[in-house]
Amino acid sequence: MAQYSPSQLQAIAAINELIEALESLIDELRSDLRQCDIAQAKVAVIPRPKIGDETDAPDRIEPELLSGQEAFGRLIFALADWYGDGEHSTKAVARTPGAVVLRCQPELEERILRRVNQVNALKDQIKARIPELGNRNERFDLLHQHHHMLVTLQLTRHLLALPPVPVIQSLTFTWGVKTEIKKMTVAEVIKRIESMANEPAPADMERDMWQWNISKELNRVKSLPENTELRHRRQLNVRPMVNIRRHLSQAERDARRERWEKEGKFDQPVLLREAHTPLIVLNPKLPVKLGTLGVYDANKAKQRAKRAGRKTSDEPITWLLPVYQYFAK
């Protein structure tokens, strides 16, 4: 069994206490929510791959759509859905995008909003203490010794409750397909390729051929001028997102219409958020339009036109890494 420092043991003890407090607070929040009346409820359950069936990027995702009492029950479950179940892969986190609109007395509304803020504060405290557990392996081992099959991201992600003000007009859901772009220098790419020489060869390649390819690609990158601007592009996993659209007063609409007439812009206030847990909407002053998450089809996404104005080359500088040359205007 690994030996841990006193500071690491103190950190895991503190995290255990925080998780225990969080679980108690979630139970109180659940009790409060059950006292509300359900006005609307629509939740989509994203299927998770089973252990051993993980894929880098699924071509098609079909959510299971729930409504009414079933959707509310899924919200109650999702509030503390922090652990693996032994069947599904914990590499793909649980996601249940949707929203539940509730009616309740003002005192209960205030208490729910306060509890959600307290929940998120505890989650932030847990997240802040996790680095004290040590390196990546030590963090994993310590957390899982005390909390078997814990999915840390599910534990620490925030809940979102929307009060009556500002007035919400609609909640619509979509699939987010984002690309992470980072600057890299030629020297950094060279260092990364050199480190790959110590990694196992791909399953379909002999070790000698792998080393030959590393050497060949190193020479290719080293031939670039040192000041060549490069960008590392990595497509992030597709994930559900929610558009939170605020209701505009007549005065706000008039002001925006005037701007549109002058500048050709009509800026409807919309917030885009990751939709991992159902939103809680409390006592809305006007009916809220709730959308549902549709099917994700990678083939249709690929058929869309390329983003205009891309400043990087179409082909990477080496087949070993998704690094592209950058061309400034």
GROMACS .gro file of N, CA, C and O in nm, residues 200-274:
model
  300
  200PRO      N    1   0.493   0.319  -2.648
  200PRO     CA    2   0.476   0.195  -2.726
  200PRO      C    3   0.438   0.225  -2.870
  200PRO      O    4   0.369   0.323  -2.899
  201ALA      N    5   0.483   0.142  -2.961
  201ALA     CA    6   0.447   0.158  -3.102
  201ALA      C    7   0.300   0.127  -3.121
  201ALA      O    8   0.241   0.051  -3.044
  202PRO      N    9   0.235   0.188  -3.221
  202PRO     CA   10   0.095   0.153  -3.251
  202PRO      C   11   0.080   0.004  -3.275
  202PRO      O   12   0.175  -0.064  -3.316
  203ALA      N   13  -0.040  -0.047  -3.250
  203ALA     CA   14  -0.064  -0.192  -3.259
  203ALA      C   15  -0.032  -0.249  -3.396
  203ALA      O   16   0.006  -0.366  -3.409
  204ASP      N   17  -0.048  -0.167  -3.502
  204ASP     CA   18  -0.027  -0.217  -3.639
  204ASP      C   19   0.111  -0.183  -3.694
  204ASP      O   20   0.132  -0.186  -3.816
  205MET      N   21   0.207  -0.151  -3.604
  205MET     CA   22   0.339  -0.108  -3.651
  205MET      C   23   0.450  -0.174  -3.567
  205MET      O   24   0.441  -0.180  -3.445
  206GLU      N   25   0.551  -0.223  -3.634
  206GLU     CA   26   0.666  -0.280  -3.565
  206GLU      C   27   0.747  -0.168  -3.498
  206GLU      O   28   0.744  -0.054  -3.542
  207ARG      N   29   0.821  -0.208  -3.393
  207ARG     CA   30   0.898  -0.109  -3.317
  207ARG      C   31   1.001  -0.037  -3.404
  207ARG      O   32   1.015   0.085  -3.396
  208ASP      N   33   1.071  -0.111  -3.491
  208ASP     CA   34   1.173  -0.048  -3.577
  208ASP      C   35   1.109   0.053  -3.671
  208ASP      O   36   1.164   0.162  -3.694
  209MET      N   37   0.994   0.019  -3.726
  209MET     CA   38   0.925   0.111  -3.817
  209MET      C   39   0.878   0.235  -3.742
  209MET      O   40   0.882   0.346  -3.794
  210TRP      N   41   0.832   0.216  -3.619
  210TRP     CA   42   0.789   0.329  -3.536
  210TRP      C   43   0.905   0.426  -3.513
  210TRP      O   44   0.890   0.546  -3.528
  211GLN      N   45   1.020   0.372  -3.478
  211GLN     CA   46   1.138   0.457  -3.454
  211GLN      C   47   1.181   0.529  -3.583
  211GLN      O   48   1.220   0.646  -3.579
  212TRP      N   49   1.169   0.459  -3.694
  212TRP     CA   50   1.204   0.521  -3.822
  212TRP      C   51   1.110   0.637  -3.854
  212TRP      O   52   1.153   0.744  -3.899
  213ASN      N   53   0.982   0.617  -3.828
  213ASN     CA   54   0.885   0.724  -3.852
  213ASN      C   55   0.908   0.844  -3.759
  213ASN      O   56   0.894   0.958  -3.801
  214ILE      N   57   0.941   0.818  -3.634
  214ILE     CA   58   0.972   0.926  -3.540
  214ILE      C   59   1.088   1.009  -3.593
  214ILE      O   60   1.083   1.133  -3.595
  215SER      N   61   1.193   0.941  -3.636
  215SER     CA   62   1.311   1.011  -3.689
  215SER      C   63   1.275   1.093  -3.814
  215SER      O   64   1.318   1.209  -3.828
  216LYS      N   65   1.196   1.034  -3.901
  216LYS     CA   66   1.157   1.103  -4.025
  216LYS      C   67   1.075   1.228  -3.994
  216LYS      O   68   1.099   1.336  -4.052
  217GLU      N   69   0.979   1.216  -3.904
  217GLU     CA   70   0.894   1.330  -3.872
  217GLU      C   71   0.970   1.437  -3.795
  217GLU      O   72   0.943   1.557  -3.809
  218LEU      N   73   1.066   1.397  -3.715
  218LEU     CA   74   1.151   1.494  -3.645
  218LEU      C   75   1.226   1.580  -3.746
  218LEU      O   76   1.234   1.703  -3.733
  219ASN      N   77   1.283   1.516  -3.847
  219ASN     CA   78   1.357   1.590  -3.949
  219ASN      C   79   1.265   1.685  -4.024
  219ASN      O   80   1.304   1.797  -4.060
  220ARG      N   81   1.141   1.642  -4.047
  220ARG     CA   82   1.045   1.726  -4.118
  220ARG      C   83   1.016   1.853  -4.037
  220ARG      O   84   1.015   1.963  -4.089
  221VAL      N   85   0.992   1.837  -3.908
  221VAL     CA   86   0.959   1.952  -3.824
  221VAL      C   87   1.082   2.041  -3.803
  221VAL      O   88   1.072   2.164  -3.802
  222LYS      N   89   1.199   1.980  -3.788
  222LYS     CA   90   1.322   2.058  -3.767
  222LYS      C   91   1.357   2.143  -3.888
  222LYS      O   92   1.432   2.242  -3.875
  223SER      N   93   1.304   2.107  -4.004
  223SER     CA   94   1.331   2.185  -4.125
  223SER      C   95   1.252   2.316  -4.129
  223SER      O   96   1.280   2.405  -4.210
  224LEU      N   97   1.153   2.329  -4.041
  224LEU     CA   98   1.074   2.453  -4.036
  224LEU      C   99   1.153   2.564  -3.970
  224LEU      O  100   1.232   2.540  -3.878
  225PRO      N  101   1.135   2.688  -4.016
  225PRO     CA  102   1.200   2.800  -3.947
  225PRO      C  103   1.157   2.805  -3.800
  225PRO      O  104   1.042   2.775  -3.767
  226GLU      N  105   1.247   2.844  -3.711
  226GLU     CA  106   1.218   2.844  -3.568
  226GLU      C  107   1.101   2.935  -3.532
  226GLU      O  108   1.031   2.911  -3.434
  227ASN      N  109   1.081   3.041  -3.610
  227ASN     CA  110   0.974   3.138  -3.578
  227ASN      C  111   0.840   3.102  -3.642
  227ASN      O  112   0.747   3.183  -3.642
  228THR      N  113   0.827   2.981  -3.699
  228THR     CA  114   0.701   2.940  -3.759
  228THR      C  115   0.592   2.934  -3.651
  228THR      O  116   0.612   2.874  -3.546
  229GLU      N  117   0.480   2.999  -3.678
  229GLU     CA  118   0.369   2.997  -3.582
  229GLU      C  119   0.285   2.872  -3.604
  229GLU      O  120   0.246   2.842  -3.717
  230LEU      N  121   0.258   2.802  -3.494
  230LEU     CA  122   0.186   2.676  -3.502
  230LEU      C  123   0.067   2.677  -3.406
  230LEU      O  124   0.066   2.748  -3.306
  231ARG      N  125  -0.033   2.597  -3.440
  231ARG     CA  126  -0.150   2.582  -3.355
  231ARG      C  127  -0.183   2.433  -3.340
  231ARG      O  128  -0.191   2.360  -3.438
  232HIS      N  129  -0.202   2.392  -3.215
  232HIS     CA  130  -0.245   2.255  -3.186
  232HIS      C  131  -0.398   2.254  -3.180
  232HIS      O  132  -0.457   2.326  -3.100
  233ARG      N  133  -0.462   2.177  -3.268
  233ARG     CA  134  -0.607   2.173  -3.274
  233ARG      C  135  -0.655   2.035  -3.229
  233ARG      O  136  -0.613   1.933  -3.283
  234ARG      N  137  -0.742   2.035  -3.130
  234ARG     CA  138  -0.797   1.909  -3.080
  234ARG      C  139  -0.948   1.922  -3.066
  234ARG      O  140  -0.996   2.011  -2.996
  235GLN      N  141  -1.020   1.833  -3.132
  235GLN     CA  142  -1.165   1.837  -3.123
  235GLN      C  143  -1.210   1.777  -2.991
  235GLN      O  144  -1.175   1.665  -2.957
  236LEU      N  145  -1.283   1.855  -2.913
  236LEU     CA  146  -1.332   1.809  -2.784
  236LEU      C  147  -1.451   1.717  -2.803
  236LEU      O  148  -1.517   1.718  -2.908
  237ASN      N  149  -1.477   1.636  -2.702
  237ASN     CA  150  -1.591   1.546  -2.710
  237ASN      C  151  -1.720   1.626  -2.727
  237ASN      O  152  -1.738   1.731  -2.662
  238VAL      N  153  -1.808   1.577  -2.811
  238VAL     CA  154  -1.936   1.644  -2.831
  238VAL      C  155  -2.014   1.641  -2.701
  238VAL      O  156  -2.010   1.542  -2.627
  239ARG      N  157  -2.081   1.752  -2.669
  239ARG     CA  158  -2.153   1.760  -2.542
  239ARG      C  159  -2.279   1.845  -2.557
  239ARG      O  160  -2.283   1.935  -2.641
  240PRO      N  161  -2.380   1.818  -2.477
  240PRO     CA  162  -2.504   1.898  -2.486
  240PRO      C  163  -2.485   2.036  -2.424
  240PRO      O  164  -2.418   2.050  -2.321
  241MET      N  165  -2.544   2.136  -2.486
  241MET     CA  166  -2.536   2.274  -2.439
  241MET      C  167  -2.678   2.330  -2.430
  241MET      O  168  -2.770   2.282  -2.497
  242VAL      N  169  -2.695   2.432  -2.346
  242VAL     CA  170  -2.825   2.497  -2.333
  242VAL      C  171  -2.811   2.645  -2.363
  242VAL      O  172  -2.717   2.711  -2.317
  243ASN      N  173  -2.903   2.696  -2.441
  243ASN     CA  174  -2.914   2.840  -2.467
  243ASN      C  175  -3.021   2.897  -2.374
  243ASN      O  176  -3.138   2.860  -2.384
  244ILE      N  177  -2.980   2.987  -2.285
  244ILE     CA  178  -3.072   3.050  -2.192
  244ILE      C  179  -3.105   3.188  -2.246
  244ILE      O  180  -3.021   3.279  -2.246
  245ARG      N  181  -3.226   3.203  -2.295
  245ARG     CA  182  -3.267   3.329  -2.359
  245ARG      C  183  -3.355   3.409  -2.263
  245ARG      O  184  -3.457   3.360  -2.215
  246ARG      N  185  -3.315   3.531  -2.236
  246ARG     CA  186  -3.388   3.617  -2.145
  246ARG      C  187  -3.499   3.691  -2.218
  246ARG      O  188  -3.485   3.730  -2.333
  247HIS      N  189  -3.610   3.714  -2.148
  247HIS     CA  190  -3.721   3.790  -2.205
  247HIS      C  191  -3.686   3.938  -2.210
  247HIS      O  192  -3.630   3.994  -2.116
  248LEU      N  193  -3.718   4.003  -2.321
  248LEU     CA  194  -3.690   4.145  -2.339
  248LEU      C  195  -3.816   4.227  -2.312
  248LEU      O  196  -3.924   4.193  -2.357
  249SER      N  197  -3.797   4.335  -2.238
  249SER     CA  198  -3.908   4.428  -2.220
  249SER      C  199  -3.929   4.505  -2.351
  249SER      O  200  -3.843   4.502  -2.440
  250GLN      N  201  -4.041   4.574  -2.362
  250GLN     CA  202  -4.068   4.651  -2.483
  250GLN      C  203  -3.963   4.758  -2.503
  250GLN      O  204  -3.919   4.784  -2.616
  251ALA      N  205  -3.920   4.822  -2.394
  251ALA     CA  206  -3.817   4.926  -2.404
  251ALA      C  207  -3.686   4.867  -2.456
  251ALA      O  208  -3.618   4.928  -2.539
  252GLU      N  209  -3.650   4.747  -2.408
  252GLU     CA  210  -3.527   4.682  -2.454
  252GLU      C  211  -3.539   4.644  -2.601
  252GLU      O  212  -3.443   4.658  -2.679
  253ARG      N  213  -3.657   4.597  -2.641
  253ARG     CA  214  -3.677   4.561  -2.782
  253ARG      C  215  -3.665   4.684  -2.872
  253ARG      O  216  -3.603   4.679  -2.979
  254ASP      N  217  -3.723   4.795  -2.827
  254ASP     CA  218  -3.716   4.918  -2.906
  254ASP      C  219  -3.571   4.964  -2.921
  254ASP      O  220  -3.529   5.007  -3.030
  255ALA      N  221  -3.495   4.958  -2.811
  255ALA     CA  222  -3.355   5.001  -2.816
  255ALA      C  223  -3.274   4.912  -2.910
  255ALA      O  224  -3.191   4.961  -2.988
  256ARG      N  225  -3.299   4.782  -2.906
  256ARG     CA  226  -3.226   4.691  -2.993
  256ARG      C  227  -3.269   4.706  -3.139
  256ARG      O  228  -3.188   4.693  -3.230
  257ARG      N  229  -3.396   4.734  -3.160
  257ARG     CA  230  -3.444   4.755  -3.297
  257ARG      C  231  -3.380   4.881  -3.356
  257ARG      O  232  -3.342   4.884  -3.474
  258GLU      N  233  -3.366   4.983  -3.272
  258GLU     CA  234  -3.301   5.106  -3.319
  258GLU      C  235  -3.156   5.079  -3.356
  258GLU      O  236  -3.105   5.130  -3.456
  259ARG      N  237  -3.088   4.998  -3.274
  259ARG     CA  238  -2.949   4.963  -3.304
  259ARG      C  239  -2.942   4.881  -3.433
  259ARG      O  240  -2.850   4.898  -3.512
  260TRP      N  241  -3.040   4.791  -3.451
  260TRP     CA  242  -3.039   4.709  -3.572
  260TRP      C  243  -3.055   4.797  -3.696
  260TRP      O  244  -2.990   4.774  -3.798
  261GLU      N  245  -3.141   4.897  -3.686
  261GLU     CA  246  -3.161   4.987  -3.800
  261GLU      C  247  -3.035   5.066  -3.831
  261GLU      O  248  -3.006   5.096  -3.947
  262LYS      N  249  -2.957   5.100  -3.728
  262LYS     CA  250  -2.836   5.180  -3.749
  262LYS      C  251  -2.714   5.094  -3.786
  262LYS      O  252  -2.635   5.130  -3.872
  263GLU      N  253  -2.701   4.978  -3.717
  263GLU     CA  254  -2.579   4.899  -3.731
  263GLU      C  255  -2.601   4.761  -3.791
  263GLU      O  256  -2.505   4.687  -3.817
  264GLY      N  257  -2.727   4.724  -3.813
  264GLY     CA  258  -2.755   4.592  -3.868
  264GLY      C  259  -2.738   4.480  -3.768
  264GLY      O  260  -2.715   4.365  -3.805
  265LYS      N  261  -2.747   4.512  -3.637
  265LYS     CA  262  -2.731   4.411  -3.532
  265LYS      C  263  -2.853   4.411  -3.441
  265LYS      O  264  -2.905   4.516  -3.407
  266PHE      N  265  -2.894   4.290  -3.403
  266PHE     CA  266  -3.001   4.277  -3.305
  266PHE      C  267  -2.952   4.176  -3.201
  266PHE      O  268  -2.957   4.056  -3.222
  267ASP      N  269  -2.899   4.226  -3.092
  267ASP     CA  270  -2.833   4.139  -2.993
  267ASP      C  271  -2.931   4.088  -2.887
  267ASP      O  272  -2.953   4.153  -2.787
  268GLN      N  273  -2.991   3.975  -2.916
  268GLN     CA  274  -3.080   3.910  -2.819
  268GLN      C  275  -2.992   3.850  -2.709
  268GLN      O  276  -2.897   3.778  -2.738
  269PRO      N  277  -3.019   3.881  -2.583
  269PRO     CA  278  -2.933   3.830  -2.475
  269PRO      C  279  -2.950   3.680  -2.455
  269PRO      O  280  -3.056   3.632  -2.414
  270VAL      N  281  -2.846   3.605  -2.487
  270VAL     CA  282  -2.850   3.460  -2.475
  270VAL      C  283  -2.723   3.414  -2.403
  270VAL      O  284  -2.612   3.456  -2.438
  271LEU      N  285  -2.739   3.329  -2.303
  271LEU     CA  286  -2.627   3.268  -2.234
  271LEU      C  287  -2.615   3.124  -2.280
  271LEU      O  288  -2.714   3.050  -2.284
  272LEU      N  289  -2.494   3.081  -2.315
  272LEU     CA  290  -2.469   2.943  -2.355
  272LEU      C  291  -2.396   2.872  -2.240
  272LEU      O  292  -2.291   2.919  -2.196
  273ARG      N  293  -2.453   2.763  -2.194
  273ARG     CA  294  -2.395   2.689  -2.082
  273ARG      C  295  -2.392   2.540  -2.114
  273ARG      O  296  -2.474   2.490  -2.190
  274GLU      N  297  -2.298   2.469  -2.054
  274GLU     CA  298  -2.294   2.325  -2.069
  274GLU      C  299  -2.413   2.264  -1.994
  274GLU      O  300  -2.441   2.302  -1.880
   0.00000   0.00000   0.00000
